[in-house]
Short mmCIF file of C-alpha atoms in Angstrom, two decimals:
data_model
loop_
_atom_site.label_atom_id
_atom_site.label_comp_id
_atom_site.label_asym_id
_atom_site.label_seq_id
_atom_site.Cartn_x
_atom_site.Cartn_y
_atom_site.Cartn_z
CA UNK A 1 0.00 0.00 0.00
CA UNK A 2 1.29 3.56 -0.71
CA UNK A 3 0.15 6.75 0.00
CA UNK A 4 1.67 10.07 -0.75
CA UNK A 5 1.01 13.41 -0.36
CA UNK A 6 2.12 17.46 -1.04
CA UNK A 7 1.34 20.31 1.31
CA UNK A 8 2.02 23.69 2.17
CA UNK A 9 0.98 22.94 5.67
CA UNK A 10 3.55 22.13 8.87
CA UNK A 11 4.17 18.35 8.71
CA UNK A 12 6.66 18.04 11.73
CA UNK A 13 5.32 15.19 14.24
CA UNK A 14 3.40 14.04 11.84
CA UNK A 15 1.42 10.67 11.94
CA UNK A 16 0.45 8.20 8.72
CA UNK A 17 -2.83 6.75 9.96
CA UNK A 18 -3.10 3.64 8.40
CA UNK A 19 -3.30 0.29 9.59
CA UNK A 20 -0.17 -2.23 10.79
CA UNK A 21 -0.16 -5.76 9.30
CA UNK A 22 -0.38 -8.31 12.16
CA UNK A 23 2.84 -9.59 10.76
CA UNK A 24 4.93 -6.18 10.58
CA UNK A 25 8.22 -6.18 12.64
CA UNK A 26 9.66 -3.42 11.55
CA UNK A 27 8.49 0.38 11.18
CA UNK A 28 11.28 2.84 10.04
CA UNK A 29 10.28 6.85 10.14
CA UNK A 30 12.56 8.94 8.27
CA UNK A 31 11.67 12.86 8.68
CA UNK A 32 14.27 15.53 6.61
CA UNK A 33 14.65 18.59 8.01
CA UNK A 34 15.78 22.11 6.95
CA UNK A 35 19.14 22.60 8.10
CA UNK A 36 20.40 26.23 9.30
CA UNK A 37 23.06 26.77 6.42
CA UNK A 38 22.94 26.39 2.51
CA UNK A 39 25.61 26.79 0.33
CA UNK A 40 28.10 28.19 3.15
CA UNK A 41 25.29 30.89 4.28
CA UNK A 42 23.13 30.60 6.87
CA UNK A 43 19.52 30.62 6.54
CA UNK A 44 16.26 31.05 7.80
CA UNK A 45 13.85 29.13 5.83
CA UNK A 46 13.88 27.40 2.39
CA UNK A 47 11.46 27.92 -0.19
CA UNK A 48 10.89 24.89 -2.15
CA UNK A 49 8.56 24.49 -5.35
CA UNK A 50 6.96 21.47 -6.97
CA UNK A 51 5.26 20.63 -10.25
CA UNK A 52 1.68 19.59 -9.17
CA UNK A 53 0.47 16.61 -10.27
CA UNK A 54 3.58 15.34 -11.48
CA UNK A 55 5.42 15.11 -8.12
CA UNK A 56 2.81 12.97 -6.50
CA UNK A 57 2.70 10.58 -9.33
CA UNK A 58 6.39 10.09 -9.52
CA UNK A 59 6.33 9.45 -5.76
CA UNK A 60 3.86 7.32 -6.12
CA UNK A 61 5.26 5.19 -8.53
CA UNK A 62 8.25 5.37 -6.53
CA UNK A 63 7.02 3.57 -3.68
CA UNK A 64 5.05 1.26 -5.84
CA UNK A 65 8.48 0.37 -7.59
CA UNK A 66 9.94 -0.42 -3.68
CA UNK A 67 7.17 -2.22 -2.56
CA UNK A 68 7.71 -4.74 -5.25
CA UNK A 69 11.34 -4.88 -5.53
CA UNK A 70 11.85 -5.20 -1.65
CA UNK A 71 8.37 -7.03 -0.31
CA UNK A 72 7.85 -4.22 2.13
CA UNK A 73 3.80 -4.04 3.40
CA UNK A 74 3.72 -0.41 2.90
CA UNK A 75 4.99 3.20 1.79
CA UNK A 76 3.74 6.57 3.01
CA UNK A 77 4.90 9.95 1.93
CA UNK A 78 4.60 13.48 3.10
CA UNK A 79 6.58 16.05 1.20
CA UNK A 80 5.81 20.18 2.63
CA UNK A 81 6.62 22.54 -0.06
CA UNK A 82 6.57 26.61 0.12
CA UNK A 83 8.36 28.28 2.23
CA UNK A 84 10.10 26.11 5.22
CA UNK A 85 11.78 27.46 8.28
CA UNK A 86 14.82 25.88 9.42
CA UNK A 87 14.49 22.64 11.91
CA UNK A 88 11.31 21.81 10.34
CA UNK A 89 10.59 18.56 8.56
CA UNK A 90 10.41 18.74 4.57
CA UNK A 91 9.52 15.26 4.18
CA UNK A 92 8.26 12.44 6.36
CA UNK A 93 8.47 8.67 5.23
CA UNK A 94 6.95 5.95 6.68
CA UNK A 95 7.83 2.44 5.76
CA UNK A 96 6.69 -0.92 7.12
CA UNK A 97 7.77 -4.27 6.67
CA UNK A 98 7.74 -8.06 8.31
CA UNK A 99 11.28 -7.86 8.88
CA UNK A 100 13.91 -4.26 9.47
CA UNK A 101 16.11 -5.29 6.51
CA UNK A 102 13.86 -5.17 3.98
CA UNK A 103 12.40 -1.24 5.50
CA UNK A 104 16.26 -0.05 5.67
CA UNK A 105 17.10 -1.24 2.20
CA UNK A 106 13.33 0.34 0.64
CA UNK A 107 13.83 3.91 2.75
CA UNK A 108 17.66 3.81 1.30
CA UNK A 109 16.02 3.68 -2.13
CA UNK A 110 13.22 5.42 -2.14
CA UNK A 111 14.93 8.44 -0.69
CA UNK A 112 17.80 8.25 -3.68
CA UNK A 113 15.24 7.73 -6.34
CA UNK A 114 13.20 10.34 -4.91
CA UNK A 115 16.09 13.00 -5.22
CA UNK A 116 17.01 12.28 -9.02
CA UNK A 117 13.37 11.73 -10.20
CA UNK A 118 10.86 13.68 -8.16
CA UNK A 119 9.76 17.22 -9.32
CA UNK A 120 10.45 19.28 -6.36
CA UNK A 121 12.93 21.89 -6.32
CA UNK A 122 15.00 24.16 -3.53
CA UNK A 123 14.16 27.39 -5.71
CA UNK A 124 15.20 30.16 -2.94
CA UNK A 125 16.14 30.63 0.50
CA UNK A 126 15.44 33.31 3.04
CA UNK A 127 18.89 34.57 4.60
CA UNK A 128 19.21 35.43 8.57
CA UNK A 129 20.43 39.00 9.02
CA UNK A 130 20.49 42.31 6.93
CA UNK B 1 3.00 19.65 -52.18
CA UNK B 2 1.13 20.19 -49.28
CA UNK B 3 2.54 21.78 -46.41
CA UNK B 4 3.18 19.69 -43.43
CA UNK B 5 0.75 19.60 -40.67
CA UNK B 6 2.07 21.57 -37.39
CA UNK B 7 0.63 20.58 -33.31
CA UNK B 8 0.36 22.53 -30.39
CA UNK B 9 1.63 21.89 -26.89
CA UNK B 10 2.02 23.47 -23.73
CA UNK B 11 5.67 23.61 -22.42
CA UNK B 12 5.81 24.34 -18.34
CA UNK B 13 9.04 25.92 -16.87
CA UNK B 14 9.69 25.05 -13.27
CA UNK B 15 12.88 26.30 -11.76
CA UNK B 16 16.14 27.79 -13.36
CA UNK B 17 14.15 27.22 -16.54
CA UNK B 18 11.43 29.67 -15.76
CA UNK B 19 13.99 32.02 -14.65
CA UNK B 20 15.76 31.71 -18.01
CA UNK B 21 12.65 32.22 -20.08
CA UNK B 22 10.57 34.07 -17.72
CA UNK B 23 7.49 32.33 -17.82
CA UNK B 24 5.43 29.74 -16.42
CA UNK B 25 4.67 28.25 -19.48
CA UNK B 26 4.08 28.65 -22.86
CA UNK B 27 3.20 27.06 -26.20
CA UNK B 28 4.66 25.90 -28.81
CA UNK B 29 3.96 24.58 -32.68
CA UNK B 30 6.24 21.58 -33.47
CA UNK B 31 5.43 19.52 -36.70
CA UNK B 32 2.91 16.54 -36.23
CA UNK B 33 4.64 13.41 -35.32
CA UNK B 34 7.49 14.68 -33.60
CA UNK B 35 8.86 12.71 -30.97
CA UNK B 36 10.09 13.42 -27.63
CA UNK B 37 13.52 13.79 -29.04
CA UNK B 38 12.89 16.22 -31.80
CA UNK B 39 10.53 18.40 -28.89
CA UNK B 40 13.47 18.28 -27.11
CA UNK B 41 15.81 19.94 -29.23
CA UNK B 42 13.29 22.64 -30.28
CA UNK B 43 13.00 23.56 -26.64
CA UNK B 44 16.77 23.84 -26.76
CA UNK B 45 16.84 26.32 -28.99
CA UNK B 46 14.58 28.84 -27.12
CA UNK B 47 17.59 30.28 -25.32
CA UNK B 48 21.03 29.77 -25.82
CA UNK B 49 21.55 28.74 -22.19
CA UNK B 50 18.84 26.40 -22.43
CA UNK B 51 21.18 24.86 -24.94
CA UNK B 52 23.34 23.24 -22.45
CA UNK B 53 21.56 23.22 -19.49
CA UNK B 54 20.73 20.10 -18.46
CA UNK B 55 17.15 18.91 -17.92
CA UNK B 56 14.21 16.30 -18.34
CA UNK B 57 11.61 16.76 -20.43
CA UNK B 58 8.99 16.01 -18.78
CA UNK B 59 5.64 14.34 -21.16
CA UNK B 60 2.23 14.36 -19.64
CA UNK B 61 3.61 14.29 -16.24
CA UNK B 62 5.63 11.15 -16.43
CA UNK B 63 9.06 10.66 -18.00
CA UNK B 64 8.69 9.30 -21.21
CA UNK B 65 10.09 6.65 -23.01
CA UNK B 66 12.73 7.39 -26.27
CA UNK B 67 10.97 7.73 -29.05
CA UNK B 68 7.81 8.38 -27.49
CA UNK B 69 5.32 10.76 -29.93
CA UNK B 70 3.84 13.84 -29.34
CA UNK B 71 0.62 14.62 -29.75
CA UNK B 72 -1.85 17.29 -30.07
CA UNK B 73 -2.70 18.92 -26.95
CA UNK B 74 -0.13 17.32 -24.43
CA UNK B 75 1.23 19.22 -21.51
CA UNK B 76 5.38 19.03 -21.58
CA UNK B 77 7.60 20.36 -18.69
CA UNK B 78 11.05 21.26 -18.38
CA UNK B 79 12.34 19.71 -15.44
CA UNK B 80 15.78 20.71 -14.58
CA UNK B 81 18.01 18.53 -11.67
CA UNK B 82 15.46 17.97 -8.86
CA UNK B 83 16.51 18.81 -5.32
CA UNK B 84 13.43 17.58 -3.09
CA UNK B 85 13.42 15.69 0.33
CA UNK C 1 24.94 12.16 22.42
CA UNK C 2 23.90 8.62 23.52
CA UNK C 3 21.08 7.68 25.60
CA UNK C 4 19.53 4.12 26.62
CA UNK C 5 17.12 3.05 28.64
CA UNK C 6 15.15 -0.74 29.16
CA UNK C 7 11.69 -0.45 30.88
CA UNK C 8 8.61 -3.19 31.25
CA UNK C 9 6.12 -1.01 30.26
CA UNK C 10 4.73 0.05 26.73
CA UNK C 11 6.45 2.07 24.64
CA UNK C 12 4.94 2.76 21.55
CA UNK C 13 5.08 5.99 20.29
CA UNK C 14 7.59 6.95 22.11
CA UNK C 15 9.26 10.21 22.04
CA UNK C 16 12.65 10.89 23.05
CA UNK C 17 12.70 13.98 24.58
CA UNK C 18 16.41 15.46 23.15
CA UNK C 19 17.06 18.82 21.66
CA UNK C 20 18.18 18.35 18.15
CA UNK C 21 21.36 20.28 16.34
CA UNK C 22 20.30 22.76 14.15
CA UNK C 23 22.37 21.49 11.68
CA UNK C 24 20.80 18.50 11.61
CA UNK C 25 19.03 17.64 8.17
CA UNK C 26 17.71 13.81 9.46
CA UNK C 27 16.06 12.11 11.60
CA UNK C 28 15.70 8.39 11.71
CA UNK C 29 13.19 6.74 13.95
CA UNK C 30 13.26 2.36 13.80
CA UNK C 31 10.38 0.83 15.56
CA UNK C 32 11.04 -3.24 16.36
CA UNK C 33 7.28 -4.84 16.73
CA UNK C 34 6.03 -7.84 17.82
CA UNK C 35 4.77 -10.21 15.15
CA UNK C 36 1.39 -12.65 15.06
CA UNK C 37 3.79 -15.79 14.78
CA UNK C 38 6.76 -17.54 15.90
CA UNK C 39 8.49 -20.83 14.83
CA UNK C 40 4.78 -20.90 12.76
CA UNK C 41 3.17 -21.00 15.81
CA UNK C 42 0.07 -17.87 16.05
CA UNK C 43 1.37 -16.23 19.37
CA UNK C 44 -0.52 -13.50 21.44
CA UNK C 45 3.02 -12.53 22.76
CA UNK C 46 6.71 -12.94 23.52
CA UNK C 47 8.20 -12.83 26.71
CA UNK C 48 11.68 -10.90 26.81
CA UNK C 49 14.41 -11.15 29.34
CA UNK C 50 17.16 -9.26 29.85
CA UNK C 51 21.13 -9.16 32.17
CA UNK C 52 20.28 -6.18 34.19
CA UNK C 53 22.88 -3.63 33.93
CA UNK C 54 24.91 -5.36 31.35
CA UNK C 55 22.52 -4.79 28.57
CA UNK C 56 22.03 -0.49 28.78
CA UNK C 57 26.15 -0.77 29.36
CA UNK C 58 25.67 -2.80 26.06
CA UNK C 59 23.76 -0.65 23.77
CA UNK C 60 25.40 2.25 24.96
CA UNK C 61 28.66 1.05 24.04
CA UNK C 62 27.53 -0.09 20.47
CA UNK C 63 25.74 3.24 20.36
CA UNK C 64 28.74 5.50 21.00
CA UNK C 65 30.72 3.17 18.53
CA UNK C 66 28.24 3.95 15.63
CA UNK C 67 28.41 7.91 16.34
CA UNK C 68 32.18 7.20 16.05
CA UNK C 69 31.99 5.97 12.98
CA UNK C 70 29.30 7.53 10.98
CA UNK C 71 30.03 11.30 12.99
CA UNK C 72 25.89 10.94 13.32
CA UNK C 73 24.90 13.83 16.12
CA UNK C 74 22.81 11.51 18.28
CA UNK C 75 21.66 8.01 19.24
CA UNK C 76 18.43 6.85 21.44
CA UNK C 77 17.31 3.95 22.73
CA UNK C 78 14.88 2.30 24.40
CA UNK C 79 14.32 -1.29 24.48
CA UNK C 80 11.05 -3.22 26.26
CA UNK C 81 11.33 -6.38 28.22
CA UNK C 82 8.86 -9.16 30.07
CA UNK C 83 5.88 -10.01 28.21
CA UNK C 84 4.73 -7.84 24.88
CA UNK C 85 1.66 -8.53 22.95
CA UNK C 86 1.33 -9.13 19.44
CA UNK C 87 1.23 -5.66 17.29
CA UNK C 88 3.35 -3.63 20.27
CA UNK C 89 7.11 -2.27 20.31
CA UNK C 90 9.86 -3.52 21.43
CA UNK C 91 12.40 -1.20 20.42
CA UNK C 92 12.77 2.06 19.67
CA UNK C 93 15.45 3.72 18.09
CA UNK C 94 16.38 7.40 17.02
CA UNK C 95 19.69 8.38 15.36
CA UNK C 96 19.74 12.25 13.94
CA UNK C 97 22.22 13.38 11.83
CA UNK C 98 23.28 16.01 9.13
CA UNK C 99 22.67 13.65 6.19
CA UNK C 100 20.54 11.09 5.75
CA UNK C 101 23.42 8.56 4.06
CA UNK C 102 25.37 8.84 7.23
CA UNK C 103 21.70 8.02 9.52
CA UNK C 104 20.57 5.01 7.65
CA UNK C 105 23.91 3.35 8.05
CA UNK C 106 24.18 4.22 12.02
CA UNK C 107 20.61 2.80 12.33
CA UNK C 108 21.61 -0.29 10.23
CA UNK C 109 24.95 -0.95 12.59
CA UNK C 110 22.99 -0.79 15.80
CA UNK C 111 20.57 -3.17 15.21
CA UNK C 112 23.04 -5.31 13.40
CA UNK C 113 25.17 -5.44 16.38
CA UNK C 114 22.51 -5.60 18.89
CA UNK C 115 21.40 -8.55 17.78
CA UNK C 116 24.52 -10.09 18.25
CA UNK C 117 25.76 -8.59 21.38
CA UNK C 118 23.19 -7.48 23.91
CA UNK C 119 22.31 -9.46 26.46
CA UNK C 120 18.30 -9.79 25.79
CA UNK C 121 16.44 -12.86 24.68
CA UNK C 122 13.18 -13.60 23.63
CA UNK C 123 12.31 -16.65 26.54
CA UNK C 124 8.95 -17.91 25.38
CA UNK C 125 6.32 -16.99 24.16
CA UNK C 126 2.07 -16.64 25.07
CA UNK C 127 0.44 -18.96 22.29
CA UNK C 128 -3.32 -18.20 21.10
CA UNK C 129 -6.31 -20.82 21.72
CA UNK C 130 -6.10 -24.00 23.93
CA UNK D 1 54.28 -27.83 48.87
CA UNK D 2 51.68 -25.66 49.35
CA UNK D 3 48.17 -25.71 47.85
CA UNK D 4 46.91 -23.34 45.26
CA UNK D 5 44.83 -20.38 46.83
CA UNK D 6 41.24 -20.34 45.04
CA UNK D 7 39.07 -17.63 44.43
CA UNK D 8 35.12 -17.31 44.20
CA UNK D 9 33.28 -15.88 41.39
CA UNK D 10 29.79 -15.82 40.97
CA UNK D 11 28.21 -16.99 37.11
CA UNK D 12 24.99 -16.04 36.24
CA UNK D 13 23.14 -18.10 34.07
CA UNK D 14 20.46 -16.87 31.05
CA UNK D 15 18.04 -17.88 28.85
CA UNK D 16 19.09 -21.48 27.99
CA UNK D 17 21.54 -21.25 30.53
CA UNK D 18 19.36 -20.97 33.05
CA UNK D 19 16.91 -23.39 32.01
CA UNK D 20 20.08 -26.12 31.84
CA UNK D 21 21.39 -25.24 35.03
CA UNK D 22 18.07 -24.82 36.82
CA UNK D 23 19.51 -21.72 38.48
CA UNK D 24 19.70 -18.02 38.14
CA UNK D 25 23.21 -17.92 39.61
CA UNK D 26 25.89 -19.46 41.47
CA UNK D 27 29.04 -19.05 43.14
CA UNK D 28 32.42 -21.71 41.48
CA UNK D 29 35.56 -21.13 43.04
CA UNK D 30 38.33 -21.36 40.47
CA UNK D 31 42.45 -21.52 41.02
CA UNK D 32 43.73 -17.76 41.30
CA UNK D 33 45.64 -16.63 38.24
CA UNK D 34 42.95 -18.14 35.47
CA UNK D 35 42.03 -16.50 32.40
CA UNK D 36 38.85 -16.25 31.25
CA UNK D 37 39.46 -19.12 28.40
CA UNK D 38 40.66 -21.26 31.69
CA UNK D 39 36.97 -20.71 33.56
CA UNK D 40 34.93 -21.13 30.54
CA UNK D 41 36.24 -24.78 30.63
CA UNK D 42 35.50 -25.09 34.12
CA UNK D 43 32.27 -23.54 33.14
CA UNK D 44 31.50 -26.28 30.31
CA UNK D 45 32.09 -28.88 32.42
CA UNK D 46 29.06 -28.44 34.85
CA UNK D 47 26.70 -29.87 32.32
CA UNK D 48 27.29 -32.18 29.46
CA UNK D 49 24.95 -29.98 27.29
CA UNK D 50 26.86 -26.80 28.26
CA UNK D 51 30.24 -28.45 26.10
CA UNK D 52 29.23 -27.77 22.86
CA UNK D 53 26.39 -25.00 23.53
CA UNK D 54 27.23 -21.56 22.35
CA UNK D 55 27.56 -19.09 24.32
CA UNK D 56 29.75 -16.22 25.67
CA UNK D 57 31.00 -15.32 28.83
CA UNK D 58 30.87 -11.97 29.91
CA UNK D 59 32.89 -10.49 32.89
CA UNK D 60 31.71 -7.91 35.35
CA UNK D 61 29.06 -6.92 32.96
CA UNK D 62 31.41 -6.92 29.81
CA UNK D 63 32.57 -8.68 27.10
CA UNK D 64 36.73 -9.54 28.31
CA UNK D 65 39.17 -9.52 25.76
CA UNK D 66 41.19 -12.71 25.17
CA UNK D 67 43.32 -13.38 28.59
CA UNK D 68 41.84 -11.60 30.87
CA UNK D 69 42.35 -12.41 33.99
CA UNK D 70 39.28 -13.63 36.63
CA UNK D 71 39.89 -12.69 40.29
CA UNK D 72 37.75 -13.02 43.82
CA UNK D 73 34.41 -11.64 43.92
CA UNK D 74 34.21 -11.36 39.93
CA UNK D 75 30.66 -11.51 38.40
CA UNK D 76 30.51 -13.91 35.38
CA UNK D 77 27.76 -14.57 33.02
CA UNK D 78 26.81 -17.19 30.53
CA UNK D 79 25.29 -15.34 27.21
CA UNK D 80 23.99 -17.95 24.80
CA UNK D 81 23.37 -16.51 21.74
CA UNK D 82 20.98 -12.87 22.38
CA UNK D 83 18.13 -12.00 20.40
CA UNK D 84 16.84 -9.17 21.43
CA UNK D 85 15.21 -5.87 19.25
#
């Protein structure tokens, strides 16, 4: 099962609700955050744009493409676009699985694939000072 | 000798490519049966730093296959290097 | 930073209450749950045990190896012993790092070497019917 | 002539261990001066199903490194194989 969405909307803490498997013994939550610098300056927010429409399919068939290739149960994905201040979450990622190999190995991918396929872009940031 | 039949399509610029051309999108005639490929270099010859630049093209929202053809009406996007997550 | 802790009472949904770096770009949470079956029996839960005092000197030791080694900025832990039902944790683990590469792999290495060096065992287990 | 002084240690047993030995822990007094290697053959002799069972022994709540030496009031452990997470 995969699910993914786009907001402009805060998305730190948040939680996928959909059902477990009775057989799922592993659960791996990655969350990436804004960091305080880019490019050697440091920053207050970044501003990050997407192609609507596009970017949830490609996510989608993403996780669809994991699913199969590693036999996880599930994929769920929450990408925040707009502007994003620093320490919050850009993207949360929820993957389950009957066993924690399989959920490392599908995160691992999905997160590369995501970052050479997915149309979302870093198109500004908002410097501290001045 | 009848001229050859021209298409429309709607080219959206998302990044450093709507910074170069300064626009969101626009369209563009391309001769009927062109493929992604021919599109492609057409679009490359809007600018001359388009010429280089690298990018997807993007068909319909999904990433198309070589070869694929272009038809009436589809929605195209210039997708240069992503940088989500 | 490295901080463990082993408890007999629920801990799902845990949240480890650690300030993060604000240079920190990822945030990996693993979540070990108990599954329907063992040995193809349907369970309704497995008892843990652990070596008092060995086993947080444990973990913490594998936990300050991995921030060694991958330069990750932190490493939680908390593990659950005595008798867990079916569908509940009983692990949780947070690593949070600058990049994600450098997260997955800590994550991978402590549960790798957990489960081959800390004293905890799964003694039996709570079957269903009968 | 005089006869070797002994020490006590006390081995805790887990898991399997304990199951085998039908006790959470003992006390074994071993010569003074032995390695680790030297009471995990003392160790494997209690029980003929201890020989060939794996396990480890831990030392004061650690895994020793090869030679280390065992002395009085030492707390010992037999680990058979963990599986915890």
């Amino acid at each position: 099962m995969v699910s993914v969405a786009i907001t402009e909307d805060r998305i730190d803490d948040w939680i996928f609700d959909v059902p477990r498997n009775p057989d799922a013994g592993a659960e791996l939550l990655f969350t990436g955050l804004v960091r305080d610098s880019e490019k050697g300056e440091h920053i207050r927010a970044l501003v990050y744009e997407h192609y609507a429409g596009m970017a949830e399919k490609e996510l989608e068939r993403i996780g669809r493409e994991v699913i199969g290739r590693f036999g996880i149960h599930g994929l769920h994905c929450i990408h925040r676009v707009g502007s994003i201040p620093v320490g919050e979450a850009a993207i949360v990622v929820l993957v389950r699985s009957k066993h924690r190999d399989a959920a490392f190995k599908a995160m691992s991918r999905f997160m590369d694939e995501l970052k050479k396929t997915v149309p979302v872009w870093k198109i500004g940031f908002e410097s501290t000072g001045g | 000798m009848s001229r050859r039949k021209t298409i429309t399509v709607t080219v959206k610029c998302f990044s450093s490519a709507r910074e170069l051309l300064a626009r969101d999108e626009f369209q563009m005639d391309i001769p009927e049966g062109s493929t992604i490929e021919v599109v492609e270099q057409e679009v490359r010859k809007l600018s001359s730093q388009l010429t280089n630049m690298p990018f997807m093209l993007a068909l319909n929202m999904e990433y198309p296959a070589e070869g694929t053809l272009v038809k009436e009406g589809d929605e195209l996007a210039i997708i240069p290097p992503v940088s989500g997550g």
